[in-house]
Amino acid sequence: MNGRPLRFLAATLGGWSLVRLGMLWPVLERLPELFVPAPPAEAKAFAAEAGRPAGPRRPVMSHPRPARPVPPATPVPVAHAGAPLAEEAALETPSQPPPLRLPDLTTTPEEAARLTVSLWGIARGGVDMARPGSQLGGSQAGVRATWLIDRRHRLALSGRVSGGLDGRSTEAAVGIDWQPVAAPVHLLVEQRVALGRGRGGPAALVVAGLDPRPLARGLRIEGYGQAGVIGRDGLDGFADGAARVTRRVQAGALRLDLSLGAWGGAQRGAARVDVGPSAGLALPIGGHRLRLTLDWRQRIAGRARPGSGPALSVGMDF
């Protein structure tokens, strides 16, 4: 308990520092121009236009000019339906919270806002009360925000607060989210700070997704996978993923997805694989989509808690 105020202060200062870095990034990006001498033939023209940014570089202030067109890329499947999928929300581990909406950093200023926020929560049943052991997945809630600081290089600041519904394992994280290619692949580096029970540390991970792909008879397949390490006394690895085959039923503004899914996760001392049916309902609310998903998770491999049972999740992106 004595260290919690200091950990909270560290998380606050870290987040403030990253926000300041994001505000200054356009200026820092142009510093190399100041050290490139102008050719002699252009010296007079340069002197006459002193104070004006040279070349086609974007202005320092807001409304930057987009770089050369980049082929549009859809986000990692966690952005599906404008809200996080239930499988990601239910694969929470002590080392790694579920991936939320990873922003498509290839969009132009007219196509996407710099700031994106994702909210999620999940209530998980099937806890094995009589058998002690490690836990991989459980009831939780969280919020994640990203601030796009460089569209050309697809770079964003990220911040997150998440934890179990019991309030004893809350964690904050601040870091960098980089989409190195137009495909839905993100590299994340972040500093995690435990605000309750548990330990923080630096973490690095890669998240990749499979956007919905058509199959036969109106079915679609989608999924995601992630893997990474977190530094504590040493390096602890973690990985998880999910896939599902879905049939969509549209009824006016409502959208119902009936699916068969598979979920899996592993970290030191815990691993599991679950399969089962899933039903997801997307509701339009104020220009956004609220997604409610009910799964049955049947554990078929591993011994990590909770046991087989239902999982109800809710999520929304802004």
PDB file of C-alpha atoms in Angstrom:
ATOM      1  CA  MET A   1       0.000   0.000   0.000  1.00  0.00           C
ATOM      2  CA  ASN A   2       2.829   2.457   0.796  1.00  0.00           C
ATOM      3  CA  GLY A   3       4.118   2.310  -2.766  1.00  0.00           C
ATOM      4  CA  ARG A   4       0.789   2.825  -4.550  1.00  0.00           C
ATOM      5  CA  PRO A   5       0.846   6.680  -4.443  1.00  0.00           C
ATOM      6  CA  LEU A   6       4.366   6.666  -5.904  1.00  0.00           C
ATOM      7  CA  ARG A   7       3.365   4.243  -8.655  1.00  0.00           C
ATOM      8  CA  PHE A   8       0.336   6.378  -9.492  1.00  0.00           C
ATOM      9  CA  LEU A   9       2.513   9.505  -9.589  1.00  0.00           C
ATOM     10  CA  ALA A  10       4.994   7.741 -11.882  1.00  0.00           C
ATOM     11  CA  ALA A  11       2.201   6.726 -14.258  1.00  0.00           C
ATOM     12  CA  THR A  12       0.796  10.276 -14.287  1.00  0.00           C
ATOM     13  CA  LEU A  13       4.184  11.867 -14.982  1.00  0.00           C
ATOM     14  CA  GLY A  14       4.919   9.316 -17.693  1.00  0.00           C
ATOM     15  CA  GLY A  15       1.617  10.011 -19.426  1.00  0.00           C
ATOM     16  CA  TRP A  16       2.136  13.787 -19.212  1.00  0.00           C
ATOM     17  CA  SER A  17       5.618  13.415 -20.715  1.00  0.00           C
ATOM     18  CA  LEU A  18       4.299  11.396 -23.656  1.00  0.00           C
ATOM     19  CA  VAL A  19       1.541  13.941 -24.329  1.00  0.00           C
ATOM     20  CA  ARG A  20       4.122  16.761 -24.353  1.00  0.00           C
ATOM     21  CA  LEU A  21       6.288  14.727 -26.728  1.00  0.00           C
ATOM     22  CA  GLY A  22       3.306  14.322 -29.038  1.00  0.00           C
ATOM     23  CA  MET A  23       2.677  18.082 -29.054  1.00  0.00           C
ATOM     24  CA  LEU A  24       6.306  18.824 -29.897  1.00  0.00           C
ATOM     25  CA  TRP A  25       6.780  16.004 -32.409  1.00  0.00           C
ATOM     26  CA  PRO A  26       5.991  18.064 -35.579  1.00  0.00           C
ATOM     27  CA  VAL A  27       8.575  20.659 -34.522  1.00  0.00           C
ATOM     28  CA  LEU A  28      11.215  18.051 -33.707  1.00  0.00           C
ATOM     29  CA  GLU A  29      10.560  16.383 -37.056  1.00  0.00           C
ATOM     30  CA  ARG A  30      11.707  19.547 -38.883  1.00  0.00           C
ATOM     31  CA  LEU A  31      14.898  20.176 -36.921  1.00  0.00           C
ATOM     32  CA  PRO A  32      17.169  18.580 -39.586  1.00  0.00           C
ATOM     33  CA  GLU A  33      16.107  21.289 -42.059  1.00  0.00           C
ATOM     34  CA  LEU A  34      17.839  23.915 -39.934  1.00  0.00           C
ATOM     35  CA  PHE A  35      21.213  22.271 -40.457  1.00  0.00           C
ATOM     36  CA  VAL A  36      21.081  21.745 -44.243  1.00  0.00           C
ATOM     37  CA  PRO A  37      22.972  24.621 -45.977  1.00  0.00           C
ATOM     38  CA  ALA A  38      21.277  26.166 -48.978  1.00  0.00           C
ATOM     39  CA  PRO A  39      23.072  25.966 -52.363  1.00  0.00           C
ATOM     40  CA  PRO A  40      24.877  29.229 -53.285  1.00  0.00           C
ATOM     41  CA  ALA A  41      22.539  29.908 -56.196  1.00  0.00           C
ATOM     42  CA  GLU A  42      19.573  29.741 -53.869  1.00  0.00           C
ATOM     43  CA  ALA A  43      21.039  31.700 -50.971  1.00  0.00           C
ATOM     44  CA  LYS A  44      19.363  35.000 -51.874  1.00  0.00           C
ATOM     45  CA  ALA A  45      16.010  33.399 -52.462  1.00  0.00           C
ATOM     46  CA  PHE A  46      16.282  31.560 -49.181  1.00  0.00           C
ATOM     47  CA  ALA A  47      17.195  34.762 -47.341  1.00  0.00           C
ATOM     48  CA  ALA A  48      14.274  36.584 -48.905  1.00  0.00           C
ATOM     49  CA  GLU A  49      11.901  33.883 -47.791  1.00  0.00           C
ATOM     50  CA  ALA A  50      13.375  33.398 -44.333  1.00  0.00           C
ATOM     51  CA  GLY A  51      10.813  32.197 -41.882  1.00  0.00           C
ATOM     52  CA  ARG A  52       8.801  30.294 -44.485  1.00  0.00           C
ATOM     53  CA  PRO A  53       8.998  26.480 -44.430  1.00  0.00           C
ATOM     54  CA  ALA A  54      10.786  25.243 -47.541  1.00  0.00           C
ATOM     55  CA  GLY A  55       9.625  22.473 -49.816  1.00  0.00           C
ATOM     56  CA  PRO A  56       6.500  20.408 -49.576  1.00  0.00           C
ATOM     57  CA  ARG A  57       6.919  19.513 -45.920  1.00  0.00           C
ATOM     58  CA  ARG A  58       3.812  19.782 -43.843  1.00  0.00           C
ATOM     59  CA  PRO A  59       3.229  22.849 -41.610  1.00  0.00           C
ATOM     60  CA  VAL A  60       4.099  22.636 -37.956  1.00  0.00           C
ATOM     61  CA  MET A  61       0.610  23.534 -36.826  1.00  0.00           C
ATOM     62  CA  SER A  62      -2.540  21.467 -37.156  1.00  0.00           C
ATOM     63  CA  HIS A  63      -4.142  20.205 -40.387  1.00  0.00           C
ATOM     64  CA  PRO A  64      -0.966  18.663 -41.804  1.00  0.00           C
ATOM     65  CA  ARG A  65      -0.776  17.815 -45.487  1.00  0.00           C
ATOM     66  CA  PRO A  66      -0.862  14.040 -45.936  1.00  0.00           C
ATOM     67  CA  ALA A  67       2.170  12.294 -47.346  1.00  0.00           C
ATOM     68  CA  ARG A  68       1.993  10.286 -50.552  1.00  0.00           C
ATOM     69  CA  PRO A  69      -1.096   8.096 -50.719  1.00  0.00           C
ATOM     70  CA  VAL A  70      -0.796   4.865 -48.800  1.00  0.00           C
ATOM     71  CA  PRO A  71      -2.950   1.872 -49.717  1.00  0.00           C
ATOM     72  CA  PRO A  72      -5.780   1.770 -47.184  1.00  0.00           C
ATOM     73  CA  ALA A  73      -5.385  -0.858 -44.510  1.00  0.00           C
ATOM     74  CA  THR A  74      -8.101  -2.110 -42.266  1.00  0.00           C
ATOM     75  CA  PRO A  75      -7.397  -2.233 -38.532  1.00  0.00           C
ATOM     76  CA  VAL A  76      -6.498  -5.339 -36.624  1.00  0.00           C
ATOM     77  CA  PRO A  77      -9.722  -7.352 -36.181  1.00  0.00           C
ATOM     78  CA  VAL A  78     -10.149  -5.978 -32.680  1.00  0.00           C
ATOM     79  CA  ALA A  79     -11.619  -2.893 -34.381  1.00  0.00           C
ATOM     80  CA  HIS A  80     -14.352  -5.013 -35.931  1.00  0.00           C
ATOM     81  CA  ALA A  81     -17.814  -3.483 -35.638  1.00  0.00           C
ATOM     82  CA  GLY A  82     -16.389  -0.406 -33.977  1.00  0.00           C
ATOM     83  CA  ALA A  83     -15.791  -2.211 -30.691  1.00  0.00           C
ATOM     84  CA  PRO A  84     -13.415  -4.815 -29.275  1.00  0.00           C
ATOM     85  CA  LEU A  85     -14.240  -8.453 -29.925  1.00  0.00           C
ATOM     86  CA  ALA A  86     -15.187 -10.544 -26.941  1.00  0.00           C
ATOM     87  CA  GLU A  87     -12.376 -13.032 -27.442  1.00  0.00           C
ATOM     88  CA  GLU A  88      -9.716 -10.381 -26.977  1.00  0.00           C
ATOM     89  CA  ALA A  89     -11.446  -9.028 -23.896  1.00  0.00           C
ATOM     90  CA  ALA A  90     -11.625 -12.458 -22.286  1.00  0.00           C
ATOM     91  CA  LEU A  91      -8.024 -13.481 -22.865  1.00  0.00           C
ATOM     92  CA  GLU A  92      -6.717 -11.161 -20.185  1.00  0.00           C
ATOM     93  CA  THR A  93      -3.598 -12.382 -18.442  1.00  0.00           C
ATOM     94  CA  PRO A  94      -1.570 -10.961 -15.561  1.00  0.00           C
ATOM     95  CA  SER A  95       1.137 -10.100 -18.099  1.00  0.00           C
ATOM     96  CA  GLN A  96      -0.937  -8.845 -20.978  1.00  0.00           C
ATOM     97  CA  PRO A  97      -4.365  -7.201 -21.152  1.00  0.00           C
ATOM     98  CA  PRO A  98      -6.519  -7.863 -24.192  1.00  0.00           C
ATOM     99  CA  PRO A  99      -5.659  -5.913 -27.305  1.00  0.00           C
ATOM    100  CA  LEU A 100      -8.219  -3.249 -27.961  1.00  0.00           C
ATOM    101  CA  ARG A 101      -8.853  -1.255 -31.071  1.00  0.00           C
ATOM    102  CA  LEU A 102      -5.484  -0.744 -32.698  1.00  0.00           C
ATOM    103  CA  PRO A 103      -5.955   2.360 -34.841  1.00  0.00           C
ATOM    104  CA  ASP A 104      -5.426   2.255 -38.591  1.00  0.00           C
ATOM    105  CA  LEU A 105      -2.508   4.684 -38.725  1.00  0.00           C
ATOM    106  CA  THR A 106      -2.494   4.837 -42.539  1.00  0.00           C
ATOM    107  CA  THR A 107      -5.602   7.013 -42.833  1.00  0.00           C
ATOM    108  CA  THR A 108      -5.479  10.661 -43.908  1.00  0.00           C
ATOM    109  CA  PRO A 109      -6.507  13.628 -41.723  1.00  0.00           C
ATOM    110  CA  GLU A 110      -9.935  13.636 -43.362  1.00  0.00           C
ATOM    111  CA  GLU A 111     -10.488   9.936 -42.683  1.00  0.00           C
ATOM    112  CA  ALA A 112      -9.655   9.642 -39.006  1.00  0.00           C
ATOM    113  CA  ALA A 113      -9.204  11.721 -35.886  1.00  0.00           C
ATOM    114  CA  ARG A 114      -5.875  11.819 -34.102  1.00  0.00           C
ATOM    115  CA  LEU A 115      -7.440  10.683 -30.841  1.00  0.00           C
ATOM    116  CA  THR A 116      -9.170   7.307 -30.500  1.00  0.00           C
ATOM    117  CA  VAL A 117     -10.568   5.850 -27.286  1.00  0.00           C
ATOM    118  CA  SER A 118     -11.736   2.288 -26.630  1.00  0.00           C
ATOM    119  CA  LEU A 119     -13.720   1.027 -23.649  1.00  0.00           C
ATOM    120  CA  TRP A 120     -14.342  -2.591 -22.741  1.00  0.00           C
ATOM    121  CA  GLY A 121     -15.573  -4.825 -19.964  1.00  0.00           C
ATOM    122  CA  ILE A 122     -16.171  -8.538 -19.495  1.00  0.00           C
ATOM    123  CA  ALA A 123     -17.852 -10.692 -16.875  1.00  0.00           C
ATOM    124  CA  ARG A 124     -16.520 -14.243 -16.893  1.00  0.00           C
ATOM    125  CA  GLY A 125     -18.105 -17.277 -15.241  1.00  0.00           C
ATOM    126  CA  GLY A 126     -16.758 -20.759 -14.649  1.00  0.00           C
ATOM    127  CA  VAL A 127     -14.219 -20.038 -11.895  1.00  0.00           C
ATOM    128  CA  ASP A 128     -12.908 -23.241 -10.282  1.00  0.00           C
ATOM    129  CA  MET A 129     -13.426 -22.265  -6.660  1.00  0.00           C
ATOM    130  CA  ALA A 130     -12.326 -25.630  -5.235  1.00  0.00           C
ATOM    131  CA  ARG A 131      -9.065 -25.976  -7.129  1.00  0.00           C
ATOM    132  CA  PRO A 132      -6.195 -23.539  -6.572  1.00  0.00           C
ATOM    133  CA  GLY A 133      -4.019 -22.662  -9.519  1.00  0.00           C
ATOM    134  CA  SER A 134      -2.974 -19.993 -11.954  1.00  0.00           C
ATOM    135  CA  GLN A 135      -5.540 -17.831 -13.727  1.00  0.00           C
ATOM    136  CA  LEU A 136      -5.568 -16.888 -17.394  1.00  0.00           C
ATOM    137  CA  GLY A 137      -8.614 -14.850 -18.315  1.00  0.00           C
ATOM    138  CA  GLY A 138     -11.209 -13.392 -15.992  1.00  0.00           C
ATOM    139  CA  SER A 139     -13.638 -10.558 -15.344  1.00  0.00           C
ATOM    140  CA  GLN A 140     -12.121  -7.162 -16.103  1.00  0.00           C
ATOM    141  CA  ALA A 141     -12.640  -3.677 -17.517  1.00  0.00           C
ATOM    142  CA  GLY A 142     -10.430  -1.035 -19.080  1.00  0.00           C
ATOM    143  CA  VAL A 143      -9.928   1.965 -21.314  1.00  0.00           C
ATOM    144  CA  ARG A 144      -7.254   2.601 -23.951  1.00  0.00           C
ATOM    145  CA  ALA A 145      -6.480   5.805 -25.840  1.00  0.00           C
ATOM    146  CA  THR A 146      -4.122   6.539 -28.725  1.00  0.00           C
ATOM    147  CA  TRP A 147      -2.930   9.884 -30.076  1.00  0.00           C
ATOM    148  CA  LEU A 148      -1.590   9.871 -33.622  1.00  0.00           C
ATOM    149  CA  ILE A 149       1.605  11.951 -33.720  1.00  0.00           C
ATOM    150  CA  ASP A 150       2.998  11.037 -37.146  1.00  0.00           C
ATOM    151  CA  ARG A 151       0.761   9.822 -39.978  1.00  0.00           C
ATOM    152  CA  ARG A 152       3.599   9.499 -42.445  1.00  0.00           C
ATOM    153  CA  HIS A 153       5.428   6.998 -40.258  1.00  0.00           C
ATOM    154  CA  ARG A 154       2.218   5.636 -38.672  1.00  0.00           C
ATOM    155  CA  LEU A 155       3.276   6.383 -35.095  1.00  0.00           C
ATOM    156  CA  ALA A 156       0.995   6.987 -32.110  1.00  0.00           C
ATOM    157  CA  LEU A 157       1.211   7.476 -28.367  1.00  0.00           C
ATOM    158  CA  SER A 158      -0.860   5.056 -26.323  1.00  0.00           C
ATOM    159  CA  GLY A 159      -2.183   4.963 -22.794  1.00  0.00           C
ATOM    160  CA  ARG A 160      -4.209   2.369 -20.951  1.00  0.00           C
ATOM    161  CA  VAL A 161      -5.769   1.659 -17.561  1.00  0.00           C
ATOM    162  CA  SER A 162      -7.235  -1.804 -16.980  1.00  0.00           C
ATOM    163  CA  GLY A 163      -7.761  -4.345 -14.268  1.00  0.00           C
ATOM    164  CA  GLY A 164      -9.893  -7.056 -12.740  1.00  0.00           C
ATOM    165  CA  LEU A 165     -13.353  -6.216 -11.472  1.00  0.00           C
ATOM    166  CA  ASP A 166     -12.193  -7.094  -7.965  1.00  0.00           C
ATOM    167  CA  GLY A 167     -10.069  -3.919  -8.009  1.00  0.00           C
ATOM    168  CA  ARG A 168      -6.928  -5.693  -6.811  1.00  0.00           C
ATOM    169  CA  SER A 169      -4.981  -5.897 -10.070  1.00  0.00           C
ATOM    170  CA  THR A 170      -5.314  -2.489 -11.702  1.00  0.00           C
ATOM    171  CA  GLU A 171      -2.542  -1.523 -14.106  1.00  0.00           C
ATOM    172  CA  ALA A 172      -1.669   1.597 -16.104  1.00  0.00           C
ATOM    173  CA  ALA A 173       0.559   1.723 -19.174  1.00  0.00           C
ATOM    174  CA  VAL A 174       1.987   4.404 -21.467  1.00  0.00           C
ATOM    175  CA  GLY A 175       3.896   3.729 -24.654  1.00  0.00           C
ATOM    176  CA  ILE A 176       4.352   3.903 -28.418  1.00  0.00           C
ATOM    177  CA  ASP A 177       2.164   2.170 -31.017  1.00  0.00           C
ATOM    178  CA  TRP A 178       3.812   1.765 -34.438  1.00  0.00           C
ATOM    179  CA  GLN A 179       2.233   0.311 -37.575  1.00  0.00           C
ATOM    180  CA  PRO A 180       5.333  -0.353 -39.726  1.00  0.00           C
ATOM    181  CA  VAL A 181       3.451  -1.520 -42.835  1.00  0.00           C
ATOM    182  CA  ALA A 182       0.044  -0.963 -44.389  1.00  0.00           C
ATOM    183  CA  ALA A 183      -1.044  -4.431 -43.255  1.00  0.00           C
ATOM    184  CA  PRO A 184      -2.812  -4.719 -39.864  1.00  0.00           C
ATOM    185  CA  VAL A 185       0.380  -5.336 -37.877  1.00  0.00           C
ATOM    186  CA  HIS A 186       1.309  -3.197 -34.868  1.00  0.00           C
ATOM    187  CA  LEU A 187       4.432  -3.060 -32.721  1.00  0.00           C
ATOM    188  CA  LEU A 188       3.916  -1.750 -29.187  1.00  0.00           C
ATOM    189  CA  VAL A 189       6.462  -0.713 -26.582  1.00  0.00           C
ATOM    190  CA  GLU A 190       5.119   0.452 -23.236  1.00  0.00           C
ATOM    191  CA  GLN A 191       5.903   0.938 -19.577  1.00  0.00           C
ATOM    192  CA  ARG A 192       3.463  -0.760 -17.244  1.00  0.00           C
ATOM    193  CA  VAL A 193       2.824   0.428 -13.709  1.00  0.00           C
ATOM    194  CA  ALA A 194       0.884  -1.644 -11.163  1.00  0.00           C
ATOM    195  CA  LEU A 195      -1.669   0.481  -9.326  1.00  0.00           C
ATOM    196  CA  GLY A 196      -2.722  -2.342  -7.038  1.00  0.00           C
ATOM    197  CA  ARG A 197      -1.605  -5.918  -6.606  1.00  0.00           C
ATOM    198  CA  GLY A 198       1.003  -7.103  -9.089  1.00  0.00           C
ATOM    199  CA  ARG A 199       4.181  -5.771 -10.668  1.00  0.00           C
ATOM    200  CA  GLY A 200       4.843  -3.515 -13.600  1.00  0.00           C
ATOM    201  CA  GLY A 201       7.738  -3.304 -16.010  1.00  0.00           C
ATOM    202  CA  PRO A 202       8.645  -2.484 -19.609  1.00  0.00           C
ATOM    203  CA  ALA A 203       6.913  -4.560 -22.276  1.00  0.00           C
ATOM    204  CA  ALA A 204       7.217  -5.057 -26.023  1.00  0.00           C
ATOM    205  CA  LEU A 205       4.786  -6.960 -28.228  1.00  0.00           C
ATOM    206  CA  VAL A 206       3.573  -7.465 -31.766  1.00  0.00           C
ATOM    207  CA  VAL A 207      -0.131  -7.690 -32.624  1.00  0.00           C
ATOM    208  CA  ALA A 208      -1.407  -8.921 -35.988  1.00  0.00           C
ATOM    209  CA  GLY A 209      -4.880  -9.549 -37.277  1.00  0.00           C
ATOM    210  CA  LEU A 210      -6.853 -11.348 -39.931  1.00  0.00           C
ATOM    211  CA  ASP A 211      -9.632  -9.139 -41.228  1.00  0.00           C
ATOM    212  CA  PRO A 212     -12.958 -10.829 -42.004  1.00  0.00           C
ATOM    213  CA  ARG A 213     -12.502 -13.058 -45.066  1.00  0.00           C
ATOM    214  CA  PRO A 214     -15.431 -14.638 -46.920  1.00  0.00           C
ATOM    215  CA  LEU A 215     -15.881 -18.391 -46.879  1.00  0.00           C
ATOM    216  CA  ALA A 216     -18.587 -20.550 -48.443  1.00  0.00           C
ATOM    217  CA  ARG A 217     -22.332 -20.088 -47.811  1.00  0.00           C
ATOM    218  CA  GLY A 218     -22.106 -16.598 -46.357  1.00  0.00           C
ATOM    219  CA  LEU A 219     -19.609 -17.524 -43.650  1.00  0.00           C
ATOM    220  CA  ARG A 220     -16.596 -15.395 -42.736  1.00  0.00           C
ATOM    221  CA  ILE A 221     -13.421 -16.065 -40.796  1.00  0.00           C
ATOM    222  CA  GLU A 222     -11.527 -13.530 -38.686  1.00  0.00           C
ATOM    223  CA  GLY A 223      -8.954 -13.600 -35.940  1.00  0.00           C
ATOM    224  CA  TYR A 224      -5.931 -12.075 -34.257  1.00  0.00           C
ATOM    225  CA  GLY A 225      -2.700 -13.082 -32.571  1.00  0.00           C
ATOM    226  CA  GLN A 226      -0.162 -11.377 -30.353  1.00  0.00           C
ATOM    227  CA  ALA A 227       3.083 -12.237 -28.609  1.00  0.00           C
ATOM    228  CA  GLY A 228       5.543 -10.311 -26.494  1.00  0.00           C
ATOM    229  CA  VAL A 229       7.734 -10.059 -23.436  1.00  0.00           C
ATOM    230  CA  ILE A 230       7.643  -8.071 -20.210  1.00  0.00           C
ATOM    231  CA  GLY A 231      10.729  -7.267 -18.168  1.00  0.00           C
ATOM    232  CA  ARG A 232      10.645  -7.887 -14.451  1.00  0.00           C
ATOM    233  CA  ASP A 233      13.352  -9.905 -12.708  1.00  0.00           C
ATOM    234  CA  GLY A 234      13.965 -11.373 -16.151  1.00  0.00           C
ATOM    235  CA  LEU A 235      11.997 -11.575 -19.378  1.00  0.00           C
ATOM    236  CA  ASP A 236       8.583 -13.243 -19.216  1.00  0.00           C
ATOM    237  CA  GLY A 237       6.959 -14.175 -22.507  1.00  0.00           C
ATOM    238  CA  PHE A 238       3.260 -14.286 -23.278  1.00  0.00           C
ATOM    239  CA  ALA A 239       1.098 -15.033 -26.294  1.00  0.00           C
ATOM    240  CA  ASP A 240      -2.571 -15.359 -27.119  1.00  0.00           C
ATOM    241  CA  GLY A 241      -4.881 -15.459 -30.088  1.00  0.00           C
ATOM    242  CA  ALA A 242      -8.398 -16.139 -31.254  1.00  0.00           C
ATOM    243  CA  ALA A 243     -10.285 -17.053 -34.409  1.00  0.00           C
ATOM    244  CA  ARG A 244     -13.911 -17.461 -35.247  1.00  0.00           C
ATOM    245  CA  VAL A 245     -16.158 -18.400 -38.139  1.00  0.00           C
ATOM    246  CA  THR A 246     -19.158 -16.079 -38.321  1.00  0.00           C
ATOM    247  CA  ARG A 247     -22.529 -15.849 -40.007  1.00  0.00           C
ATOM    248  CA  ARG A 248     -24.018 -12.339 -39.979  1.00  0.00           C
ATOM    249  CA  VAL A 249     -27.726 -11.597 -39.666  1.00  0.00           C
ATOM    250  CA  GLN A 250     -28.780  -8.018 -40.430  1.00  0.00           C
ATOM    251  CA  ALA A 251     -32.078  -6.623 -39.126  1.00  0.00           C
ATOM    252  CA  GLY A 252     -32.332  -2.938 -39.959  1.00  0.00           C
ATOM    253  CA  ALA A 253     -29.789  -1.021 -37.908  1.00  0.00           C
ATOM    254  CA  LEU A 254     -29.113  -4.057 -35.719  1.00  0.00           C
ATOM    255  CA  ARG A 255     -26.434  -6.567 -36.610  1.00  0.00           C
ATOM    256  CA  LEU A 256     -26.198 -10.041 -35.108  1.00  0.00           C
ATOM    257  CA  ASP A 257     -23.152 -12.282 -35.564  1.00  0.00           C
ATOM    258  CA  LEU A 258     -23.515 -16.004 -34.844  1.00  0.00           C
ATOM    259  CA  SER A 259     -20.107 -17.632 -34.522  1.00  0.00           C
ATOM    260  CA  LEU A 260     -18.057 -20.634 -33.552  1.00  0.00           C
ATOM    261  CA  GLY A 261     -14.837 -19.527 -31.911  1.00  0.00           C
ATOM    262  CA  ALA A 262     -11.529 -20.783 -30.567  1.00  0.00           C
ATOM    263  CA  TRP A 263      -9.403 -18.935 -28.011  1.00  0.00           C
ATOM    264  CA  GLY A 264      -5.974 -19.695 -26.603  1.00  0.00           C
ATOM    265  CA  GLY A 265      -3.340 -18.116 -24.405  1.00  0.00           C
ATOM    266  CA  ALA A 266      -0.091 -18.959 -22.655  1.00  0.00           C
ATOM    267  CA  GLN A 267       2.374 -17.382 -20.272  1.00  0.00           C
ATOM    268  CA  ARG A 268       4.761 -18.661 -17.636  1.00  0.00           C
ATOM    269  CA  GLY A 269       2.873 -21.048 -15.394  1.00  0.00           C
ATOM    270  CA  ALA A 270      -0.453 -20.879 -17.239  1.00  0.00           C
ATOM    271  CA  ALA A 271      -1.929 -21.972 -20.561  1.00  0.00           C
ATOM    272  CA  ARG A 272      -5.344 -22.814 -21.954  1.00  0.00           C
ATOM    273  CA  VAL A 273      -7.396 -23.419 -25.099  1.00  0.00           C
ATOM    274  CA  ASP A 274     -11.160 -22.859 -25.277  1.00  0.00           C
ATOM    275  CA  VAL A 275     -13.777 -23.433 -27.968  1.00  0.00           C
ATOM    276  CA  GLY A 276     -17.472 -22.667 -28.130  1.00  0.00           C
ATOM    277  CA  PRO A 277     -20.373 -20.780 -29.699  1.00  0.00           C
ATOM    278  CA  SER A 278     -20.681 -17.007 -29.673  1.00  0.00           C
ATOM    279  CA  ALA A 279     -23.406 -14.453 -30.383  1.00  0.00           C
ATOM    280  CA  GLY A 280     -22.564 -10.781 -30.887  1.00  0.00           C
ATOM    281  CA  LEU A 281     -24.985  -7.869 -31.223  1.00  0.00           C
ATOM    282  CA  ALA A 282     -23.889  -4.459 -32.565  1.00  0.00           C
ATOM    283  CA  LEU A 283     -26.113  -1.535 -31.538  1.00  0.00           C
ATOM    284  CA  PRO A 284     -25.770   1.950 -33.121  1.00  0.00           C
ATOM    285  CA  ILE A 285     -25.547   4.576 -30.382  1.00  0.00           C
ATOM    286  CA  GLY A 286     -24.767   8.223 -31.091  1.00  0.00           C
ATOM    287  CA  GLY A 287     -22.812   7.558 -34.267  1.00  0.00           C
ATOM    288  CA  HIS A 288     -20.845   4.717 -32.664  1.00  0.00           C
ATOM    289  CA  ARG A 289     -21.462   1.007 -32.220  1.00  0.00           C
ATOM    290  CA  LEU A 290     -21.913  -0.663 -28.867  1.00  0.00           C
ATOM    291  CA  ARG A 291     -21.094  -4.362 -29.133  1.00  0.00           C
ATOM    292  CA  LEU A 292     -22.494  -6.952 -26.755  1.00  0.00           C
ATOM    293  CA  THR A 293     -21.160 -10.490 -27.030  1.00  0.00           C
ATOM    294  CA  LEU A 294     -22.124 -13.664 -25.204  1.00  0.00           C
ATOM    295  CA  ASP A 295     -19.786 -16.671 -25.483  1.00  0.00           C
ATOM    296  CA  TRP A 296     -19.620 -20.115 -24.035  1.00  0.00           C
ATOM    297  CA  ARG A 297     -15.958 -20.984 -23.388  1.00  0.00           C
ATOM    298  CA  GLN A 298     -15.359 -24.719 -23.118  1.00  0.00           C
ATOM    299  CA  ARG A 299     -11.836 -25.343 -21.872  1.00  0.00           C
ATOM    300  CA  ILE A 300     -10.362 -28.248 -23.848  1.00  0.00           C
ATOM    301  CA  ALA A 301      -6.675 -27.913 -22.948  1.00  0.00           C
ATOM    302  CA  GLY A 302      -4.705 -26.472 -20.056  1.00  0.00           C
ATOM    303  CA  ARG A 303      -5.558 -26.149 -16.379  1.00  0.00           C
ATOM    304  CA  ALA A 304      -5.624 -22.386 -15.898  1.00  0.00           C
ATOM    305  CA  ARG A 305      -8.633 -20.871 -14.165  1.00  0.00           C
ATOM    306  CA  PRO A 306     -11.428 -20.005 -14.767  1.00  0.00           C
ATOM    307  CA  GLY A 307     -13.048 -23.227 -15.874  1.00  0.00           C
ATOM    308  CA  SER A 308     -15.556 -23.656 -18.671  1.00  0.00           C
ATOM    309  CA  GLY A 309     -18.441 -21.212 -18.585  1.00  0.00           C
ATOM    310  CA  PRO A 310     -20.125 -18.154 -20.103  1.00  0.00           C
ATOM    311  CA  ALA A 311     -18.453 -14.846 -20.899  1.00  0.00           C
ATOM    312  CA  LEU A 312     -20.415 -11.627 -21.419  1.00  0.00           C
ATOM    313  CA  SER A 313     -18.530  -8.662 -22.874  1.00  0.00           C
ATOM    314  CA  VAL A 314     -19.297  -5.088 -23.881  1.00  0.00           C
ATOM    315  CA  GLY A 315     -17.156  -2.655 -25.864  1.00  0.00           C
ATOM    316  CA  MET A 316     -17.244   0.634 -27.735  1.00  0.00           C
ATOM    317  CA  ASP A 317     -14.782   2.816 -29.673  1.00  0.00           C
ATOM    318  CA  PHE A 318     -14.809   6.605 -30.028  1.00  0.00           C
TER     319      PHE A 318
END
